[in-house]
Coordinates of C-alpha atoms in Angstrom, one line a residue:
X233 CA 10.5 -6.0 61.7
X234 CA 10.2 -4.3 58.3
X235 CA 8.0 -1.2 58.2
X236 CA 4.5 -1.5 56.7
X237 CA 5.5 0.4 53.5
X238 CA 8.3 -2.1 52.7
X239 CA 6.1 -5.1 53.6
X240 CA 3.5 -3.9 51.1
X241 CA 6.0 -3.3 48.3
X242 CA 3.7 -5.0 45.9
X243 CA 1.2 -2.2 46.1
X244 CA 3.5 0.1 44.1
X245 CA 5.5 -2.6 42.3
X246 CA 5.3 -4.2 38.9
X247 CA 5.7 -7.9 38.4
X248 CA 7.3 -9.6 35.4
X249 CA 6.6 -13.2 34.6
X250 CA 9.4 -15.4 33.4
X251 CA 8.6 -18.7 31.7
X252 CA 12.0 -20.2 32.3
X253 CA 12.0 -22.6 29.3
X254 CA 11.8 -19.7 27.0
X255 CA 13.7 -16.8 28.6
X256 CA 17.4 -17.6 28.2
X257 CA 19.4 -20.8 27.7
X258 CA 22.9 -20.8 29.2
X259 CA 24.1 -24.3 28.2
X260 CA 23.0 -24.7 24.5
X261 CA 20.3 -27.4 25.0
X262 CA 17.6 -25.2 23.6
X263 CA 15.8 -24.8 26.9
X264 CA 16.1 -21.8 29.2
X265 CA 17.5 -22.2 32.7
X266 CA 18.2 -20.5 35.9
X267 CA 21.7 -19.4 35.0
X268 CA 20.2 -17.9 31.8
X269 CA 17.8 -15.9 33.9
X270 CA 20.6 -14.6 36.0
X271 CA 22.6 -13.6 33.0
X272 CA 19.8 -11.3 31.8
X273 CA 18.7 -9.7 35.0
X274 CA 20.0 -6.3 33.9
X275 CA 17.5 -6.2 31.1
X276 CA 14.8 -6.3 33.8
X277 CA 16.5 -3.7 35.9
X278 CA 16.6 -1.4 32.8
X279 CA 13.0 -2.2 32.0
X280 CA 12.0 -0.9 35.5
X281 CA 10.1 -3.7 37.0
X282 CA 10.2 -4.6 40.8
X283 CA 9.6 -8.3 41.0
X284 CA 10.1 -11.5 39.0
X285 CA 7.7 -14.4 39.0
X286 CA 9.3 -17.6 37.6
X287 CA 7.1 -20.4 36.4
X288 CA 8.0 -23.9 37.8
X289 CA 11.5 -25.2 37.6
X290 CA 11.0 -28.1 40.1
X291 CA 11.9 -31.7 39.3
X292 CA 9.3 -33.0 36.8
X293 CA 8.8 -35.6 34.1
X294 CA 7.7 -32.5 32.1
X295 CA 4.4 -34.1 30.8
X296 CA 2.9 -30.6 31.5
X297 CA 6.2 -28.7 31.3
X298 CA 6.8 -28.4 35.0
X299 CA 3.3 -28.2 36.3
X300 CA 3.6 -32.0 37.1
X301 CA 5.9 -31.7 40.1
X302 CA 7.8 -34.8 41.3
X303 CA 9.7 -32.9 44.1
X304 CA 8.5 -29.6 45.5
X305 CA 11.8 -28.7 47.2
X306 CA 14.5 -29.1 44.5
X307 CA 15.5 -27.9 41.0
X308 CA 15.1 -30.0 37.9
X309 CA 18.5 -30.6 36.3
X310 CA 17.1 -29.3 33.1
X311 CA 17.1 -25.8 34.7
X312 CA 20.2 -26.2 36.8
X313 CA 21.0 -26.9 40.5
X314 CA 20.0 -25.6 43.9
X315 CA 23.3 -23.7 43.8
X316 CA 22.2 -22.0 40.6
X317 CA 19.0 -21.1 42.3
X318 CA 20.8 -19.7 45.3
X319 CA 23.0 -17.6 43.0
X320 CA 20.0 -16.3 41.1
X321 CA 18.1 -15.4 44.3
X322 CA 21.2 -13.5 45.6
X323 CA 21.6 -11.7 42.2
X324 CA 17.9 -10.7 42.2
X325 CA 18.0 -9.3 45.7
X326 CA 21.3 -7.5 45.0
X327 CA 19.6 -5.6 42.3
X328 CA 16.8 -4.5 44.6
X329 CA 14.2 -6.9 43.0
X330 CA 11.9 -9.4 44.6
X331 CA 11.6 -13.1 43.6
X332 CA 8.3 -15.0 43.4
X333 CA 8.1 -18.7 42.6
X334 CA 5.2 -20.8 41.2
X335 CA 3.5 -23.1 43.7
X336 CA 1.4 -26.0 42.3
X337 CA -0.8 -27.0 45.2
X338 CA -3.6 -29.0 43.6
X339 CA -1.8 -31.9 42.0
X340 CA 1.6 -33.5 41.9
X341 CA 3.2 -35.7 39.2
X342 CA 2.1 -39.3 39.2
X343 CA 5.8 -40.0 39.7
X344 CA 6.0 -38.1 43.0
X345 CA 7.1 -40.4 45.8
X346 CA 3.9 -39.5 47.7
X347 CA 1.7 -40.8 44.9
X348 CA 3.8 -43.9 44.3
X349 CA 3.1 -44.8 47.9
X350 CA -0.5 -43.8 47.7
X351 CA -1.3 -46.0 44.8
X352 CA 0.8 -48.9 46.1
X353 CA -2.1 -50.3 48.2
X354 CA -5.4 -49.2 49.7
X355 CA -4.0 -49.3 53.2
X356 CA -0.8 -47.3 52.6
X357 CA -0.5 -44.4 55.0
X358 CA -0.4 -42.0 52.1
X359 CA -3.5 -43.4 50.4
X360 CA -5.6 -40.5 51.5
X361 CA -3.1 -37.9 50.4
X362 CA -4.8 -38.2 47.0
X363 CA -8.4 -38.5 46.0
X364 CA -9.5 -42.1 45.5
X365 CA -13.0 -43.4 44.9
X366 CA -14.7 -46.7 44.1
X367 CA -16.4 -47.0 40.7
X368 CA -20.2 -46.5 40.5
X369 CA -22.2 -49.6 41.4
X370 CA -22.7 -50.4 37.8
X371 CA -19.1 -49.6 36.9
X372 CA -17.6 -46.5 35.5
X373 CA -16.2 -43.2 37.0
X374 CA -17.7 -41.8 40.2
X375 CA -18.8 -38.6 38.6
X376 CA -19.2 -37.0 35.1
X377 CA -16.5 -34.4 35.7
X378 CA -14.4 -33.5 32.6
X379 CA -10.7 -32.7 33.0
X380 CA -9.3 -29.3 31.8
X381 CA -7.3 -31.1 29.1
X382 CA -10.2 -33.3 28.0
X383 CA -11.6 -36.7 29.0
X384 CA -12.8 -37.9 32.4
X385 CA -11.2 -36.5 35.6
X386 CA -11.1 -40.0 36.9
X387 CA -8.3 -42.5 36.0
X388 CA -8.7 -46.2 36.8
X389 CA -6.0 -47.9 38.8
X390 CA -6.0 -51.6 38.1
X391 CA -3.7 -52.4 40.9
X392 CA -5.9 -51.2 43.7
X393 CA -9.3 -51.3 42.0
X394 CA -10.2 -47.6 42.4
X395 CA -10.2 -44.4 40.4
X396 CA -8.0 -41.5 41.3
X397 CA -9.0 -37.9 40.6
X398 CA -7.0 -35.5 38.3
X399 CA -8.3 -32.1 37.2
X400 CA -5.8 -31.8 34.3
X401 CA -3.8 -34.8 32.9
X402 CA -3.9 -38.4 34.3
X403 CA -0.2 -37.8 35.1
X404 CA -1.3 -35.0 37.5
X405 CA -3.2 -36.7 40.4
X406 CA -5.1 -34.4 42.7
X407 CA -3.7 -33.8 46.2
X408 CA -6.2 -34.2 49.0
X409 CA -5.9 -31.0 51.0
X410 CA -8.6 -32.3 53.4
X411 CA -6.0 -34.8 54.7
X412 CA -4.1 -33.0 57.6
X413 CA -0.8 -34.7 56.8
X414 CA -0.9 -33.9 53.1
X415 CA -1.9 -30.3 53.9
X416 CA 1.1 -30.0 56.4
X417 CA 3.5 -31.4 53.8
X418 CA 2.4 -28.9 51.2
X419 CA 2.7 -26.0 53.6
X420 CA 6.2 -27.3 54.5
X421 CA 7.1 -27.1 50.9
X422 CA 6.2 -23.5 50.8
X423 CA 8.1 -22.9 54.0
X424 CA 11.2 -24.5 52.5
X425 CA 11.4 -21.7 49.8
X426 CA 10.3 -18.9 52.2
X427 CA 13.1 -19.9 54.6
X428 CA 15.6 -19.5 51.7
X429 CA 14.5 -15.9 51.1
X430 CA 11.9 -16.2 48.4
X431 CA 9.6 -13.2 48.6
X432 CA 6.3 -15.0 47.7
X433 CA 4.4 -17.4 45.4
X434 CA 2.1 -17.3 42.5
X435 CA -0.3 -20.1 43.5
X436 CA -1.4 -22.2 40.5
X437 CA -5.0 -23.1 39.7
X438 CA -6.0 -22.9 43.4
X439 CA -9.7 -23.0 42.5
X440 CA -9.2 -26.8 42.0
X441 CA -7.8 -27.3 45.5
X442 CA -10.8 -28.9 47.2
X443 CA -13.0 -30.7 44.8
X444 CA -15.9 -32.6 46.4
X445 CA -16.9 -35.8 44.6
X446 CA -19.5 -36.5 47.4
X447 CA -21.6 -33.8 45.8
X448 CA -22.0 -35.8 42.6
X449 CA -22.2 -34.9 39.0
X450 CA -21.5 -31.4 37.7
X451 CA -24.6 -30.0 35.9
X452 CA -24.7 -29.4 32.2
X453 CA -23.8 -25.9 31.0
X454 CA -26.9 -24.9 28.9
X455 CA -25.1 -21.9 27.6
X456 CA -22.1 -23.8 26.1
X457 CA -22.1 -23.8 22.3
X458 CA -18.6 -25.3 21.8
X459 CA -17.6 -28.9 21.2
X460 CA -18.8 -31.8 23.3
X461 CA -16.4 -33.1 25.9
X462 CA -14.9 -29.7 26.6
X463 CA -14.6 -28.9 30.3
X464 CA -16.8 -25.8 29.8
X465 CA -19.7 -28.0 28.7
X466 CA -20.3 -28.7 32.4
X467 CA -20.7 -26.2 35.2
X468 CA -17.9 -26.9 37.7
X469 CA -20.4 -26.7 40.6
X470 CA -18.7 -29.4 42.7
X471 CA -15.1 -29.5 41.3
X472 CA -13.9 -25.8 41.5
X473 CA -14.3 -22.8 43.9
X474 CA -15.5 -25.1 46.7
X475 CA -16.0 -23.5 50.1
X476 CA -13.2 -25.6 51.5
X477 CA -10.7 -23.9 49.1
X478 CA -10.8 -20.8 51.3
X479 CA -9.5 -22.8 54.3
X480 CA -6.5 -23.8 52.1
X481 CA -5.9 -20.2 51.1
X482 CA -6.2 -18.9 54.7
X483 CA -3.6 -21.5 55.8
X484 CA -1.2 -20.3 53.1
X485 CA -1.7 -16.7 54.1
X486 CA -1.2 -17.6 57.8
X487 CA 2.1 -19.1 56.9
X488 CA 3.1 -16.0 54.8
X489 CA 2.4 -13.8 57.8
X490 CA 4.9 -15.6 60.1
X491 CA 7.8 -13.9 58.4
X492 CA 9.2 -10.5 59.4
X493 CA 8.4 -9.1 56.0
X494 CA 5.1 -10.9 55.0
X495 CA 5.4 -13.0 51.9
X496 CA 3.3 -12.1 48.9
X497 CA 0.7 -14.6 47.6
X498 CA -0.8 -14.2 44.1
X499 CA -3.6 -16.6 43.4
X500 CA -4.7 -18.0 40.0
X501 CA -8.4 -18.7 40.1
X502 CA -10.2 -18.1 36.8
X503 CA -13.9 -17.3 37.1
X504 CA -16.5 -14.6 37.3
X505 CA -15.7 -11.4 39.3
X506 CA -17.8 -12.7 42.2
X507 CA -15.8 -15.9 42.2
X508 CA -12.2 -14.7 42.1
X509 CA -12.9 -11.7 44.4
X510 CA -13.6 -14.2 47.2
X511 CA -10.0 -15.2 47.2
X512 CA -9.1 -11.9 49.0
X513 CA -10.8 -13.5 52.0
X514 CA -13.7 -12.3 54.1
X515 CA -11.3 -10.5 56.4
X516 CA -8.7 -9.9 53.7
X517 CA -7.0 -13.0 55.1
X518 CA -6.7 -14.7 51.7
X519 CA -4.4 -13.8 48.8
X520 CA -3.1 -10.3 48.7
X521 CA -3.5 -10.4 44.9
X522 CA -6.0 -12.9 43.5
X523 CA -5.2 -12.6 39.8
X524 CA -7.7 -10.5 37.8
X525 CA -8.0 -12.1 34.3
X526 CA -10.9 -9.9 33.1
X527 CA -8.8 -8.2 30.4
X528 CA -7.0 -11.4 29.4
X529 CA -10.3 -12.8 28.2
X530 CA -12.0 -9.7 27.0
X531 CA -12.9 -8.5 23.5
X532 CA -10.6 -5.6 22.8
X533 CA -13.3 -2.9 22.7
X534 CA -13.2 0.3 24.7
X535 CA -16.8 0.1 25.9
X536 CA -16.3 -3.5 27.1
X537 CA -12.9 -2.8 28.7
X538 CA -14.2 0.3 30.5
X539 CA -17.2 -1.7 31.7
X540 CA -15.0 -4.4 33.1
X541 CA -12.7 -1.9 34.9
X542 CA -15.7 -0.3 36.5
X543 CA -17.3 -3.6 37.5
X544 CA -14.0 -4.8 39.1
X545 CA -13.4 -1.6 41.0
X546 CA -17.0 -1.7 42.3
X547 CA -16.7 -5.3 43.4
X548 CA -13.4 -5.0 45.3
X549 CA -13.8 -5.5 49.1
X550 CA -12.9 -2.4 51.2
X551 CA -9.1 -2.3 51.6
X552 CA -8.4 -4.8 48.9
X553 CA -5.7 -3.9 46.4
X554 CA -6.5 -4.5 42.6
X555 CA -4.2 -6.0 40.0
X556 CA -4.2 -6.4 36.2
X557 CA -2.7 -8.8 33.7
X558 CA -2.9 -8.9 29.9
X559 CA -0.9 -12.0 29.1
X560 CA 0.7 -15.1 30.5
X561 CA 2.0 -18.5 29.4
X562 CA -1.5 -19.9 29.1
X563 CA -3.2 -17.2 27.0
X564 CA -2.7 -15.7 23.5
X565 CA -0.4 -12.7 23.5
X566 CA -2.0 -9.3 23.7
X567 CA -0.4 -8.2 20.5
X568 CA -2.1 -11.1 18.8
X569 CA -5.5 -10.6 20.5
X570 CA -5.7 -6.9 20.1
X571 CA -3.5 -6.6 17.0
X572 CA 0.1 -5.3 16.9
X573 CA -1.1 -1.7 16.2
X574 CA -2.9 -1.8 19.6
X575 CA 0.0 -3.3 21.6
X576 CA 1.2 0.1 22.8
X577 CA -2.3 1.2 23.8
X578 CA -2.6 -2.1 25.8
X579 CA 0.7 -1.4 27.6
X580 CA -0.5 2.1 28.5
X581 CA -3.7 0.6 29.9
X582 CA -1.9 -2.1 31.9
X583 CA 0.6 0.3 33.5
X584 CA -1.8 3.2 34.3
X585 CA -4.8 1.4 35.8
X586 CA -5.1 1.3 39.6
X587 CA -3.4 -1.7 41.0
X588 CA -0.4 -4.0 40.5
X589 CA 0.4 -4.9 36.9
X590 CA 2.0 -8.2 35.7
X591 CA 3.9 -8.1 32.4
X592 CA 4.4 -11.4 30.6
X593 CA 8.0 -11.9 29.2
X594 CA 8.2 -10.6 25.6
X595 CA 5.2 -8.3 25.8
X596 CA 7.7 -5.5 26.4
X597 CA 8.9 -6.2 22.8
X598 CA 5.5 -6.5 21.3
X599 CA 5.9 -10.2 20.7
X600 CA 3.0 -12.0 19.0
X601 CA 2.0 -15.7 19.0
X602 CA 4.4 -17.8 17.0
X603 CA 2.9 -20.2 14.5
X604 CA 3.8 -23.8 15.5
X605 CA 4.0 -26.4 12.7
X606 CA 2.1 -29.6 13.5
X607 CA 5.3 -31.6 13.9
X608 CA 6.6 -29.2 16.6
X609 CA 3.5 -29.1 18.8
X610 CA 4.3 -30.2 22.3
X611 CA 1.5 -28.8 24.5
X612 CA -0.6 -31.7 25.9
X613 CA -3.8 -29.5 25.7
X614 CA -3.4 -29.1 21.9
X615 CA -2.4 -32.8 21.5
X616 CA -5.4 -34.0 23.5
X617 CA -7.9 -31.6 22.0
X618 CA -6.6 -30.7 18.5
X619 CA -8.1 -28.1 16.3
X620 CA -9.9 -26.2 19.1
X621 CA -7.3 -23.4 19.4
X622 CA -6.4 -24.4 23.0
X623 CA -2.7 -25.0 22.4
X624 CA -0.4 -22.8 24.5
X625 CA 2.8 -23.3 22.5
X626 CA 2.3 -20.1 20.4
X627 CA 2.6 -17.8 23.4
X628 CA 5.5 -19.8 25.0
X629 CA 7.9 -19.4 22.1
X630 CA 11.4 -18.3 23.2
X631 CA 12.3 -14.6 23.6
X632 CA 14.9 -13.3 21.1
X633 CA 17.8 -11.3 22.4
X634 CA 19.5 -10.5 19.2
X635 CA 19.4 -11.2 15.4
X636 CA 22.1 -13.9 15.6
X637 CA 21.7 -17.7 15.3
X638 CA 19.2 -18.9 17.9
X639 CA 18.1 -15.4 18.5
X640 CA 20.7 -15.0 21.2
X641 CA 18.4 -17.3 23.3
X642 CA 20.4 -20.5 22.6
X643 CA 23.4 -21.8 20.8
X644 CA 21.4 -24.9 20.1
X645 CA 18.0 -25.7 18.6
X646 CA 15.3 -23.9 20.5
X647 CA 12.6 -26.1 22.1
X648 CA 9.9 -24.2 20.2
X649 CA 10.2 -22.2 17.0
X650 CA 11.1 -18.5 17.4
X651 CA 9.9 -15.3 15.8
X652 CA 13.1 -14.1 14.1
X653 CA 11.6 -11.1 12.3
X654 CA 13.9 -8.1 12.3
X655 CA 13.1 -5.7 15.1
X656 CA 11.5 -8.3 17.5
X657 CA 14.6 -8.8 19.6
X658 CA 16.0 -6.9 22.6
X659 CA 19.2 -5.7 20.8
X660 CA 17.3 -4.2 17.9
X661 CA 14.9 -2.4 20.2
X662 CA 17.5 -1.1 22.7
X663 CA 18.7 1.7 20.3
X664 CA 15.3 2.5 18.8
X665 CA 13.6 5.3 20.7
X666 CA 10.3 4.4 19.1
X667 CA 10.5 0.7 20.0
X668 CA 8.0 -1.2 22.3
X669 CA 10.9 -1.8 24.7
X670 CA 11.6 1.8 25.1
X671 CA 7.9 2.6 25.3
X672 CA 7.7 0.3 28.3
X673 CA 10.7 1.9 29.9
X674 CA 9.2 5.4 29.5
X675 CA 5.9 4.2 30.9
X676 CA 7.5 2.5 33.9
X677 CA 9.6 5.6 34.6
X678 CA 6.5 7.8 34.5
X679 CA 4.6 5.4 36.7
X680 CA 7.4 5.5 39.3
X681 CA 7.6 9.3 39.2
X682 CA 3.8 9.9 39.6
X683 CA 2.3 8.8 42.9
X684 CA -1.2 9.2 41.3
X685 CA -0.4 6.4 38.9
X686 CA 1.0 4.1 41.5
X687 CA -1.5 4.6 44.3
X688 CA -4.1 7.1 43.2
X689 CA -7.9 6.6 43.0
X690 CA -9.5 5.7 39.7
X691 CA -12.4 7.2 37.9
X692 CA -13.8 6.6 34.4
X693 CA -14.2 9.9 32.6
X694 CA -15.7 8.9 29.2
X695 CA -15.9 6.1 26.8
X696 CA -17.3 5.6 23.3
X697 CA -16.8 3.2 20.5
X698 CA -13.2 4.4 19.9
X699 CA -11.8 6.2 23.0
X700 CA -11.6 5.3 26.7
X701 CA -10.6 8.1 29.1
X702 CA -10.0 7.9 32.8
X703 CA -8.2 9.7 35.6
X704 CA -6.0 8.8 38.5
X705 CA -6.0 11.1 41.5
X706 CA -3.8 11.3 44.6
X707 CA -3.5 14.3 47.1
X708 CA -5.1 16.6 44.6
X709 CA -2.8 15.6 41.7
X710 CA -4.8 14.5 38.7
X711 CA -3.5 12.4 35.9
X712 CA -5.6 11.7 32.8
X713 CA -5.3 8.8 30.4
X714 CA -6.8 8.7 26.9
X715 CA -6.6 5.5 24.8
X716 CA -7.6 5.4 21.1
X717 CA -8.7 1.9 20.3
X718 CA -9.2 2.7 16.6
X719 CA -7.0 3.2 13.6
X720 CA -8.3 6.7 12.9
X721 CA -7.5 10.0 14.5
X722 CA -10.0 11.0 17.2
X723 CA -10.7 14.2 19.2
X724 CA -8.7 14.5 22.4
X725 CA -11.1 15.7 25.1
X726 CA -8.6 15.9 28.0
X727 CA -6.6 19.1 28.3
X728 CA -3.5 19.6 30.3
X729 CA 0.2 18.9 29.9
X730 CA 1.2 15.8 28.0
X731 CA 3.5 13.5 30.0
X732 CA 3.6 10.5 27.7
X733 CA 2.4 9.5 24.2
X734 CA 2.7 6.1 22.5
X735 CA 3.7 8.0 19.3
X736 CA 7.0 8.8 20.9
X737 CA 6.3 12.5 21.0
X738 CA 5.8 13.2 24.7
X739 CA 4.9 16.9 23.9
X740 CA 2.1 15.9 21.6
X741 CA -1.1 17.9 21.7
X742 CA -4.3 18.0 19.6
X743 CA -6.3 15.0 18.3
X744 CA -5.3 11.5 19.3
X745 CA -3.4 9.8 16.6
X746 CA -4.6 6.4 15.4
X747 CA -3.7 3.7 18.0
X748 CA -2.4 6.3 20.4
X749 CA -2.3 6.2 24.2
X750 CA -1.7 9.5 25.9
X751 CA -1.1 10.4 29.6
X752 CA -1.6 14.0 30.7
X753 CA -1.4 16.1 33.8
X754 CA -4.9 17.6 34.4
X755 CA -5.5 21.0 35.9

């Protein structure tokens, strides 16, 4: 049995998200793959992270780029083979890192064998593995629910004369977790990867796991001021965050606890603080880390950011461990949202707040959203709802490793356009002490060296319209952090010895420079 400290490695660890299509291509088809990830692991070791989370690489028609799974226990040939996965897992563990996979529990592909059986007839044994309903008495969908990607959540099936539910695309039918056989099959899929040595899962869109059509229409969102037909135009009162979701989460956690070193579960559930906090579980028997997306959606303003940090800290259940994230494959990059001048301040915030941080690939280089020409758009969200700024292609553009053809990412044509500006690649930043890459490395070394930054308590010290200051404390050791959100020099109110500055001068004293983040040892 592993000791408790090792079993809770995630409390001091840093997670790095890999979007496999865009990380590294090993075979020249323009799409990243598992062998490509393995070939670049040393970059992550030098960066100083502790765990890798890889977005889906399972067999899929790729209608939603892997989030429409047709087989939960294999590897899509686009990304390699099961042998490639085994080699990657061994290489990750050989470097002392952990490996998390993405688990997509709420829907499969419409080409999954389960769904093909389910839709074959009303009396098929797997019919109830998905959510089917009759039309309303006068015809039409059973409820007014709107799918995340637009349109009704209900798709008519002519062959069996019923509608099936999908929360995203029609090609992603909703799995019925209320059916015991379906639930067991999904847990078996998780067990398949756990048994092979995977250290945990990031669980996708789990708030959609137990929609309840019996409760009827979702109410209108009176506060919504956006376009009609958007999913936010209705309040998801009956389609998300249902009480039965927490039974699903507890079952997942119970499975994770059956292993000598308990597996980590990170849950994706967007919502208000009160909503996603519930995913810890009433007895902390839910996810160890329900993703906290407060800063990924926030206006980049010190007063707002400080307020969200305080509100989150106050809401955490006793004994729950916090986490922070500034970017992922579904949201605009932080260097675009906050501005490239603030990217270093954002990195300092992410890596010095209390809790487990997750870094999205490329953020360590200061990557920004890449402009995607209309004829290169592939994201179904943008295709289905054009002109609303919902497309996710800009933040999914491939990472550049060098200044050569294909950015060192591929010898072929990359699946999405790349940002090839000088300096925005790994090779260029390796030798530049002032680069974002080396800034991240310095921050991560400092974090590892200072227990107060990894596990210390948190307290806001001061905040105004430009500067946010807070402290971390452990065993009497006090670390202060000052973040200048403005492009003007500002007074530095924290004394003490400077340990880190985003300016590159780690002995810097005096006023905060424009866009500076500074970490100091307080008396």
